[in-house]
Tab-separated table of C-alpha atoms in Angstrom:
chain	number	residue	atom	x	y	z
F	27	MET	CA	35.125	-85.989	-48.413
F	28	ASN	CA	35.217	-88.303	-45.370
F	29	PRO	CA	32.936	-87.662	-42.349
F	30	ALA	CA	35.764	-86.311	-40.176
F	31	ASP	CA	36.808	-83.768	-42.813
F	32	ARG	CA	33.209	-82.854	-43.618
F	33	TRP	CA	32.399	-81.989	-40.023
F	34	GLU	CA	35.611	-79.997	-39.519
F	35	ARG	CA	34.839	-77.965	-42.633
F	36	ARG	CA	31.310	-77.369	-41.345
F	37	LEU	CA	32.649	-76.084	-38.024
F	38	TYR	CA	34.855	-73.518	-39.767
F	39	LEU	CA	32.193	-72.412	-42.254
F	40	THR	CA	29.604	-72.008	-39.502
F	41	ALA	CA	31.958	-69.943	-37.352
F	42	HIS	CA	33.396	-67.879	-40.227
F	43	PRO	CA	31.146	-68.177	-43.295
F	44	VAL	CA	32.914	-65.367	-45.186
F	45	ALA	CA	36.434	-65.256	-43.754
F	46	TYR	CA	37.107	-68.991	-43.912
F	47	PRO	CA	36.623	-69.412	-47.679
F	48	LEU	CA	38.836	-66.355	-48.219
F	49	LEU	CA	41.476	-67.803	-45.898
F	50	ARG	CA	41.494	-71.083	-47.820
F	51	LEU	CA	41.610	-69.222	-51.126
F	52	ALA	CA	44.690	-67.306	-49.953
F	53	GLY	CA	46.245	-70.662	-49.089
F	54	ARG	CA	46.616	-71.559	-52.749
F	55	ARG	CA	49.885	-69.608	-52.715
F	56	PRO	CA	52.638	-69.822	-50.057
F	57	VAL	CA	52.678	-66.030	-49.602
F	58	VAL	CA	50.176	-63.529	-50.941
F	59	ARG	CA	49.363	-59.905	-50.209
F	60	VAL	CA	45.638	-59.449	-49.532
F	61	PRO	CA	44.289	-55.858	-49.519
F	62	GLY	CA	42.800	-54.915	-46.161
F	63	VAL	CA	44.258	-57.993	-44.463
F	64	GLY	CA	48.034	-57.960	-44.964
F	65	VAL	CA	50.602	-60.444	-46.166
F	66	VAL	CA	49.175	-63.942	-45.714
F	67	ILE	CA	51.619	-66.830	-45.203
F	68	SER	CA	50.281	-70.351	-45.769
F	69	ASP	CA	53.511	-72.358	-45.920
F	70	ALA	CA	54.617	-74.029	-42.687
F	71	ALA	CA	58.370	-73.645	-43.256
F	72	LEU	CA	58.027	-69.930	-44.058
F	73	ALA	CA	55.659	-69.469	-41.123
F	74	ARG	CA	58.183	-70.999	-38.746
F	75	GLU	CA	60.929	-68.727	-40.105
F	76	VAL	CA	58.772	-65.690	-39.394
F	77	LEU	CA	57.884	-66.865	-35.888
F	78	LEU	CA	61.561	-67.423	-35.071
F	79	ASP	CA	62.557	-63.916	-36.232
F	80	GLY	CA	61.334	-61.780	-33.357
F	81	ASP	CA	63.395	-58.767	-34.412
F	82	THR	CA	61.744	-58.342	-37.814
F	83	PHE	CA	58.303	-59.768	-37.095
F	84	ARG	CA	56.990	-58.573	-33.751
F	85	LYS	CA	53.922	-58.817	-31.515
F	86	ASP	CA	54.020	-55.227	-30.302
F	87	GLY	CA	53.423	-53.063	-33.381
F	88	PRO	CA	50.506	-51.944	-35.589
F	89	GLY	CA	48.312	-54.852	-36.630
F	90	SER	CA	49.938	-57.182	-34.100
F	91	PRO	CA	48.366	-59.008	-31.136
F	92	GLY	CA	49.557	-56.145	-28.945
F	93	GLU	CA	46.930	-53.848	-30.436
F	94	LEU	CA	44.243	-56.309	-29.358
F	95	TRP	CA	45.425	-57.268	-25.889
F	96	THR	CA	47.334	-54.309	-24.427
F	97	PRO	CA	44.209	-52.164	-23.804
F	98	ILE	CA	42.635	-54.872	-21.653
F	99	LEU	CA	45.599	-56.794	-20.213
F	100	GLY	CA	48.238	-54.117	-19.759
F	101	PRO	CA	51.672	-53.736	-21.365
F	102	SER	CA	53.511	-56.737	-19.900
F	103	VAL	CA	51.781	-60.059	-20.595
F	104	LEU	CA	54.131	-61.866	-23.042
F	105	LEU	CA	51.392	-61.681	-25.708
F	106	ASN	CA	52.429	-58.114	-26.531
F	107	MET	CA	56.136	-58.051	-25.682
F	108	GLU	CA	59.417	-58.485	-27.537
F	109	GLY	CA	63.148	-58.106	-26.936
F	110	ASP	CA	64.889	-58.002	-23.576
F	111	ALA	CA	61.716	-57.322	-21.581
F	112	HIS	CA	60.019	-60.344	-23.101
F	113	ARG	CA	63.024	-62.595	-22.511
F	114	ALA	CA	63.280	-61.474	-18.893
F	115	LEU	CA	59.601	-62.107	-18.101
F	116	ARG	CA	59.588	-65.369	-20.038
F	117	GLY	CA	62.625	-66.496	-18.080
F	118	ARG	CA	60.937	-65.820	-14.747
F	119	LEU	CA	57.850	-67.751	-15.861
F	120	ALA	CA	59.782	-70.711	-17.278
F	121	GLY	CA	59.278	-72.860	-14.191
F	122	LEU	CA	55.579	-72.093	-13.740
F	123	PHE	CA	53.898	-74.820	-15.792
F	124	THR	CA	56.230	-77.798	-15.730
F	125	PRO	CA	54.753	-81.084	-17.017
F	126	ALA	CA	54.909	-82.720	-13.597
F	127	TYR	CA	53.237	-79.769	-11.869
F	128	THR	CA	50.451	-79.457	-14.438
F	129	GLU	CA	49.662	-83.183	-14.289
F	130	ARG	CA	49.302	-82.933	-10.490
F	131	LEU	CA	47.251	-79.745	-10.746
F	132	CYS	CA	44.759	-81.238	-13.226
F	133	ALA	CA	44.530	-84.518	-11.328
F	134	ARG	CA	43.628	-82.608	-8.167
F	135	VAL	CA	41.309	-79.942	-9.628
F	136	LEU	CA	39.475	-82.261	-12.033
F	137	ALA	CA	39.136	-85.279	-9.735
F	138	GLU	CA	35.489	-84.664	-8.814
F	139	PRO	CA	34.261	-83.473	-12.248
F	140	LEU	CA	35.961	-86.447	-13.924
F	141	GLU	CA	34.453	-88.862	-11.416
F	142	ARG	CA	30.976	-87.504	-12.152
F	143	LEU	CA	31.634	-87.759	-15.894
F	144	ALA	CA	32.744	-91.396	-15.584
F	145	GLU	CA	29.699	-92.271	-13.479
F	146	ARG	CA	27.297	-90.766	-16.019
F	147	LEU	CA	28.934	-92.588	-18.920
F	148	ASP	CA	29.002	-95.861	-17.011
F	149	ALA	CA	25.295	-95.475	-16.309
F	150	GLY	CA	24.607	-95.119	-20.039
F	151	ALA	CA	23.610	-91.466	-19.804
F	152	GLU	CA	24.006	-89.050	-22.704
F	153	VAL	CA	26.751	-86.472	-22.063
F	154	ASP	CA	27.284	-83.162	-23.854
F	155	LEU	CA	31.068	-82.868	-24.253
F	156	VAL	CA	30.818	-79.146	-25.000
F	157	ASP	CA	29.172	-78.414	-21.672
F	158	THR	CA	31.483	-80.911	-19.957
F	159	MET	CA	34.557	-79.076	-21.226
F	160	ARG	CA	33.196	-75.690	-20.165
F	161	VAL	CA	33.024	-77.045	-16.642
F	162	MET	CA	36.506	-78.611	-16.823
F	163	ALA	CA	38.143	-75.551	-18.372
F	164	GLY	CA	36.400	-73.240	-15.906
F	165	ALA	CA	37.565	-75.377	-12.990
F	166	VAL	CA	41.214	-75.318	-14.073
F	167	ILE	CA	41.422	-71.630	-14.949
F	168	GLY	CA	39.525	-70.734	-11.787
F	169	HIS	CA	42.154	-72.565	-9.778
F	170	VAL	CA	44.947	-70.833	-11.699
F	171	ILE	CA	43.503	-67.389	-10.967
F	172	GLY	CA	42.686	-68.191	-7.358
F	173	LEU	CA	38.882	-68.203	-7.398
F	174	GLU	CA	36.967	-70.050	-4.708
F	175	THR	CA	34.338	-71.357	-7.131
F	176	ARG	CA	33.592	-75.004	-6.451
F	177	ASP	CA	30.336	-75.747	-8.309
F	178	GLU	CA	29.619	-76.528	-11.962
F	179	ASP	CA	27.381	-73.503	-12.533
F	180	GLY	CA	30.173	-71.263	-11.271
F	181	TYR	CA	32.664	-72.904	-13.629
F	182	ARG	CA	30.253	-72.469	-16.548
F	183	HIS	CA	29.759	-68.803	-15.703
F	184	LEU	CA	33.500	-68.240	-15.564
F	185	PHE	CA	33.992	-69.863	-18.957
F	186	GLU	CA	31.143	-67.855	-20.478
F	187	GLN	CA	32.711	-64.612	-19.257
F	188	GLY	CA	35.880	-65.366	-21.183
F	189	GLU	CA	33.916	-66.558	-24.206
F	190	ARG	CA	32.059	-63.233	-24.394
F	191	ILE	CA	35.352	-61.353	-24.602
F	192	VAL	CA	36.993	-63.631	-27.150
F	193	SER	CA	33.868	-63.695	-29.340
F	194	MET	CA	34.307	-59.943	-29.940
F	195	ILE	CA	37.311	-60.839	-32.118
F	196	THR	CA	37.048	-62.106	-35.705
F	197	LEU	CA	39.707	-63.251	-38.153
F	198	ARG	CA	39.827	-59.670	-39.516
F	199	THR	CA	39.835	-57.744	-36.217
F	200	ARG	CA	42.779	-55.351	-35.849
F	201	ARG	CA	41.819	-53.651	-32.596
F	202	LEU	CA	38.946	-53.540	-30.134
F	203	THR	CA	36.623	-50.536	-29.926
F	204	SER	CA	36.494	-48.452	-26.750
F	205	SER	CA	33.138	-50.004	-25.817
F	206	GLN	CA	34.543	-53.522	-26.338
F	207	VAL	CA	37.545	-52.683	-24.170
F	208	ALA	CA	35.205	-51.387	-21.459
F	209	ARG	CA	33.139	-54.582	-21.585
F	210	ALA	CA	36.257	-56.700	-21.330
F	211	ARG	CA	37.569	-54.692	-18.408
F	212	ARG	CA	34.311	-55.166	-16.508
F	213	VAL	CA	34.982	-58.903	-16.622
F	214	LEU	CA	38.748	-58.887	-16.160
F	215	ASP	CA	39.161	-56.291	-13.407
F	216	PRO	CA	37.326	-58.331	-10.725
F	217	LEU	CA	39.256	-61.444	-11.764
F	218	GLY	CA	42.467	-59.448	-11.532
F	219	ASP	CA	41.539	-58.417	-7.984
F	220	VAL	CA	41.109	-62.077	-7.026
F	221	ALA	CA	44.434	-62.946	-8.649
F	222	ALA	CA	46.112	-60.102	-6.758
F	223	GLU	CA	44.746	-61.413	-3.455
F	224	ALA	CA	46.082	-64.897	-4.206
F	225	TYR	CA	49.413	-63.343	-5.160
F	226	ALA	CA	49.567	-61.375	-1.916
F	227	ALA	CA	48.878	-64.519	0.112
F	228	GLY	CA	52.041	-66.025	-1.384
F	229	ASP	CA	50.927	-69.660	-1.026
F	230	ASP	CA	53.330	-71.811	-3.054
F	231	GLY	CA	50.495	-74.295	-3.534
F	232	THR	CA	48.689	-71.823	-5.832
F	233	VAL	CA	49.719	-70.639	-9.287
F	234	MET	CA	49.578	-66.983	-8.260
F	235	GLY	CA	51.644	-67.702	-5.172
F	236	ARG	CA	54.199	-69.492	-7.338
F	237	MET	CA	54.397	-66.418	-9.573
F	238	ARG	CA	55.330	-64.351	-6.549
F	239	GLY	CA	57.984	-66.902	-5.659
F	240	LEU	CA	59.356	-66.721	-9.206
F	241	GLY	CA	59.922	-62.985	-8.832
F	242	LEU	CA	56.982	-61.522	-10.744
F	243	SER	CA	55.521	-58.222	-9.618
F	244	GLU	CA	51.851	-58.067	-8.671
F	245	GLY	CA	51.052	-56.263	-11.934
F	246	GLU	CA	52.867	-58.883	-14.001
F	247	ALA	CA	51.118	-61.718	-12.186
F	248	ARG	CA	47.759	-60.014	-12.604
F	249	GLY	CA	48.354	-59.538	-16.336
F	250	ALA	CA	49.497	-63.146	-16.720
F	251	ALA	CA	46.328	-64.382	-15.014
F	252	GLY	CA	44.210	-62.391	-17.467
F	253	ALA	CA	46.183	-63.734	-20.419
F	254	PHE	CA	45.800	-67.338	-19.227
F	255	PHE	CA	42.084	-66.748	-18.731
F	256	LEU	CA	41.529	-65.395	-22.257
F	257	THR	CA	43.850	-67.640	-24.260
F	258	GLY	CA	43.818	-70.917	-22.368
F	259	THR	CA	40.209	-71.831	-21.681
F	260	GLU	CA	38.680	-71.964	-25.160
F	261	THR	CA	41.672	-73.704	-26.733
F	262	VAL	CA	41.246	-76.701	-24.441
F	263	ALA	CA	37.455	-76.610	-24.256
F	264	THR	CA	36.986	-76.608	-28.025
F	265	LEU	CA	39.650	-79.243	-28.696
F	266	VAL	CA	38.335	-82.182	-26.671
F	267	PRO	CA	34.913	-82.477	-28.388
F	268	ARG	CA	36.648	-82.164	-31.769
F	269	LEU	CA	39.225	-84.787	-30.769
F	270	ILE	CA	36.534	-87.307	-29.837
F	271	ALA	CA	34.538	-86.471	-32.970
F	272	LEU	CA	37.578	-86.916	-35.220
F	273	LEU	CA	38.429	-90.266	-33.645
F	274	HIS	CA	34.799	-91.378	-33.862
F	275	ASP	CA	34.326	-90.254	-37.472
F	276	SER	CA	37.632	-91.756	-38.618
F	277	GLY	CA	36.867	-95.103	-36.953
F	278	THR	CA	39.941	-94.927	-34.694
F	279	LEU	CA	38.297	-94.235	-31.323
F	280	GLY	CA	38.460	-97.881	-30.302
F	281	ARG	CA	42.061	-98.161	-31.408
F	282	VAL	CA	43.194	-95.284	-29.182
F	283	ALA	CA	41.062	-96.574	-26.300
F	284	ALA	CA	42.798	-99.947	-26.573
F	285	ASP	CA	46.296	-98.433	-26.809
F	286	PRO	CA	46.792	-95.442	-24.456
F	287	SER	CA	50.260	-94.822	-25.940
F	288	LEU	CA	48.470	-93.411	-29.017
F	289	LEU	CA	46.712	-90.636	-27.091
F	290	ASP	CA	49.355	-87.919	-27.497
F	291	ARG	CA	49.646	-88.723	-31.203
F	292	ALA	CA	45.862	-88.446	-31.534
F	293	ILE	CA	45.843	-85.100	-29.699
F	294	ASP	CA	48.576	-83.667	-31.931
F	295	GLU	CA	46.824	-84.851	-35.091
F	296	ALA	CA	43.488	-83.425	-33.914
F	297	MET	CA	45.208	-80.119	-33.190
F	298	ARG	CA	46.835	-80.131	-36.608
F	299	VAL	CA	43.482	-80.644	-38.325
F	300	GLY	CA	41.452	-78.388	-36.042
F	301	THR	CA	44.264	-75.836	-35.543
F	302	PRO	CA	43.228	-74.187	-32.259
F	303	THR	CA	45.102	-71.040	-33.328
F	304	PRO	CA	43.949	-70.712	-36.963
F	305	VAL	CA	45.854	-67.458	-37.572
F	306	MET	CA	48.729	-65.596	-35.915
F	307	LEU	CA	49.563	-61.925	-36.348
F	308	ARG	CA	52.870	-60.094	-36.570
F	309	SER	CA	53.873	-56.490	-37.254
F	310	VAL	CA	56.856	-55.897	-39.566
F	311	HIS	CA	59.639	-53.743	-38.119
F	312	ALA	CA	62.350	-54.118	-40.780
F	313	PRO	CA	62.435	-54.743	-44.541
F	314	ALA	CA	62.282	-58.434	-45.396
F	315	THR	CA	61.464	-60.892	-48.152
F	316	VAL	CA	59.324	-63.946	-47.427
F	317	GLY	CA	58.705	-66.495	-50.145
F	318	GLY	CA	59.742	-63.983	-52.798
F	319	VAL	CA	57.339	-61.292	-51.528
F	320	ALA	CA	58.918	-58.035	-50.338
F	321	ILE	CA	57.608	-56.867	-46.967
F	322	ALA	CA	58.110	-53.362	-45.582
F	323	PRO	CA	58.059	-51.909	-42.059
F	324	GLY	CA	54.491	-51.255	-40.985
F	325	ASP	CA	53.108	-54.174	-42.959
F	326	ARG	CA	50.885	-56.656	-41.193
F	327	VAL	CA	51.677	-60.354	-41.514
F	328	LEU	CA	48.935	-62.910	-41.030
F	329	ILE	CA	50.252	-66.441	-40.594
F	330	ALA	CA	47.465	-68.745	-41.750
F	331	THR	CA	48.336	-71.535	-39.330
F	332	HIS	CA	45.294	-73.493	-40.453
F	333	ASN	CA	46.426	-73.487	-44.084
F	334	CYS	CA	49.968	-74.457	-43.047
F	335	CYS	CA	48.743	-77.432	-41.046
F	336	ARG	CA	45.942	-78.613	-43.316
F	337	ALA	CA	48.330	-78.819	-46.267
F	338	LEU	CA	49.305	-82.263	-44.946
F	339	GLY	CA	45.828	-83.592	-45.661
F	340	PRO	CA	42.833	-84.888	-43.669
F	341	PHE	CA	42.905	-86.452	-40.216
F	342	ASP	CA	45.088	-89.542	-40.132
F	343	LEU	CA	46.189	-91.088	-36.843
F	344	ASP	CA	49.279	-92.558	-38.523
F	345	ARG	CA	50.371	-89.365	-40.273
F	346	PRO	CA	53.877	-88.172	-39.263
F	347	HIS	CA	54.325	-84.448	-38.670
F	348	PRO	CA	57.375	-82.922	-40.380
F	349	PRO	CA	59.510	-80.587	-38.235
F	350	GLU	CA	58.122	-77.401	-39.773
F	351	VAL	CA	54.544	-78.374	-38.834
F	352	ARG	CA	55.160	-79.931	-35.429
F	353	ARG	CA	52.999	-78.079	-32.864
F	354	LEU	CA	52.994	-74.966	-35.044
F	355	TRP	CA	49.522	-74.158	-33.624
F	356	PHE	CA	51.262	-73.351	-30.310
F	357	GLY	CA	53.731	-71.001	-32.004
F	358	ALA	CA	57.499	-71.310	-32.264
F	359	GLY	CA	60.640	-69.857	-30.752
F	360	PRO	CA	60.418	-67.285	-27.951
F	361	HIS	CA	56.624	-67.080	-28.194
F	362	PHE	CA	55.902	-70.808	-28.044
F	363	CYS	CA	52.837	-71.160	-25.817
F	364	LEU	CA	53.807	-71.014	-22.149
F	365	GLY	CA	50.634	-72.866	-21.181
F	366	TYR	CA	51.271	-75.813	-23.512
F	367	PRO	CA	51.988	-78.295	-20.647
F	368	LEU	CA	48.831	-77.209	-18.817
F	369	ALA	CA	46.678	-77.549	-21.943
F	370	MET	CA	48.053	-81.021	-22.663
F	371	ALA	CA	47.594	-82.172	-19.066
F	372	GLU	CA	43.966	-81.036	-19.068
F	373	ILE	CA	43.193	-82.604	-22.456
F	374	ARG	CA	44.823	-85.901	-21.459
F	375	ALA	CA	42.918	-86.066	-18.172
F	376	VAL	CA	39.502	-85.662	-19.803
F	377	ALA	CA	40.320	-87.787	-22.863
F	378	ARG	CA	41.482	-90.697	-20.694
F	379	THR	CA	38.169	-90.683	-18.840
F	380	LEU	CA	36.218	-90.634	-22.098
F	381	LEU	CA	38.308	-93.361	-23.699
F	382	ALA	CA	37.903	-95.548	-20.612
F	383	ALA	CA	34.149	-95.510	-21.291
F	384	SER	CA	34.628	-96.614	-24.915
F	385	PRO	CA	32.937	-97.642	-27.134
F	386	LEU	CA	31.229	-94.254	-27.475
F	387	VAL	CA	28.705	-93.149	-30.057
F	388	ILE	CA	27.799	-89.597	-31.029
F	389	THR	CA	24.058	-89.150	-30.628
F	390	ARG	CA	23.667	-85.476	-31.612
F	391	ARG	CA	25.878	-82.575	-32.653
F	392	ARG	CA	25.634	-79.065	-34.034
F	393	ALA	CA	28.226	-76.515	-35.146
F	394	ALA	CA	28.508	-73.227	-33.217
F	395	ARG	CA	27.944	-69.751	-34.681
F	396	GLY	CA	29.418	-66.451	-33.527
F	397	VAL	CA	32.644	-67.908	-32.100
F	398	LEU	CA	36.304	-67.157	-32.808
F	399	LEU	CA	37.543	-70.730	-32.450
F	400	PRO	CA	35.405	-73.131	-34.504
F	401	THR	CA	33.658	-75.572	-32.235
F	402	TYR	CA	30.483	-77.520	-31.626
F	403	ARG	CA	27.457	-75.855	-30.050
F	404	HIS	CA	26.813	-79.277	-28.577
F	405	LEU	CA	28.253	-82.745	-29.114
F	406	ARG	CA	26.426	-85.455	-27.202
F	407	VAL	CA	27.861	-88.916	-26.678
F	408	ARG	CA	26.926	-92.022	-24.738
F	409	ARG	CA	28.416	-95.417	-24.188
F	410	ALA	CA	27.422	-97.803	-26.958
F	411	ALA	CA	25.231	-100.760	-26.070
F	412	PRO	CA	27.138	-104.084	-25.845
């Protein structure tokens, strides 16, 4: 096993020492029914078929994401909607995170943190990319919600608040307990109040103000802010350290630094290997057959996105992604991640700064425990000596 693969496996086993081996075991068959879990799909083509069939496989029934998120985010946040209501809200949000807008937003919000990062690397200082990304992710999501936080400790605190909520969920969690919902609400309600104030101000220069201009109600905008806060911060924050580690361990960091046109390919390949959304849930609403397995209404479907993506093999910068795998970790069809352009803009901005300081060496790293998304507890890098 090469170093890149060995470290990725360690991240998953440290985060999910019991669930991860079981998930990989289920991946030996394209579709398998696992007692207490549901029907597990580990084939990318079948997974994409399920994700595209929003009538049969839904996000708003028993065992679906709706059971997790509705109690803390409300009933209308895309994550727990289907049908006409989902299409209508999705349509109003379609113009929110355009690629051009997100590039400008990240360039503006991250200008100072990225300048400090570049200065530290240029000076030969050791930098913890995990902490760095907590600051970056906190800065961006704080701007999206409308917070006035402008210091690194504030950004870290904001990120940690979201991390505490997400860490309550495991790969087997079906629903949150009443005490977990209460804890989540204590974090989200004040953030929702801030988002509502930004919405009421109606400034087109803010994300919340743009939501008002796009025709969202205050409740819808508030729910969307909470959803972005919970689903967007950790995905980006955990990916960048893993991206740099994968490039470093595979010996391709210098190659991408020398050829910026390879960056998006490197990001996609790192996401395929790391799979920021390792599983996706759906509730079955009509009889169906997937991969020869009969599925009945009320069944729970667990799409093992990680198994689907890892079937292509270990990290390889030159590996083409077949259509059924392409960006599967962001979903497919009507539920393809709305924040995809924002996530990519943020990852690119930080990665470009790191690559500009190349060559980099990893000085220390450690896998994180007690997290939903496998990640490093710390990953420290510095510019290599000439």
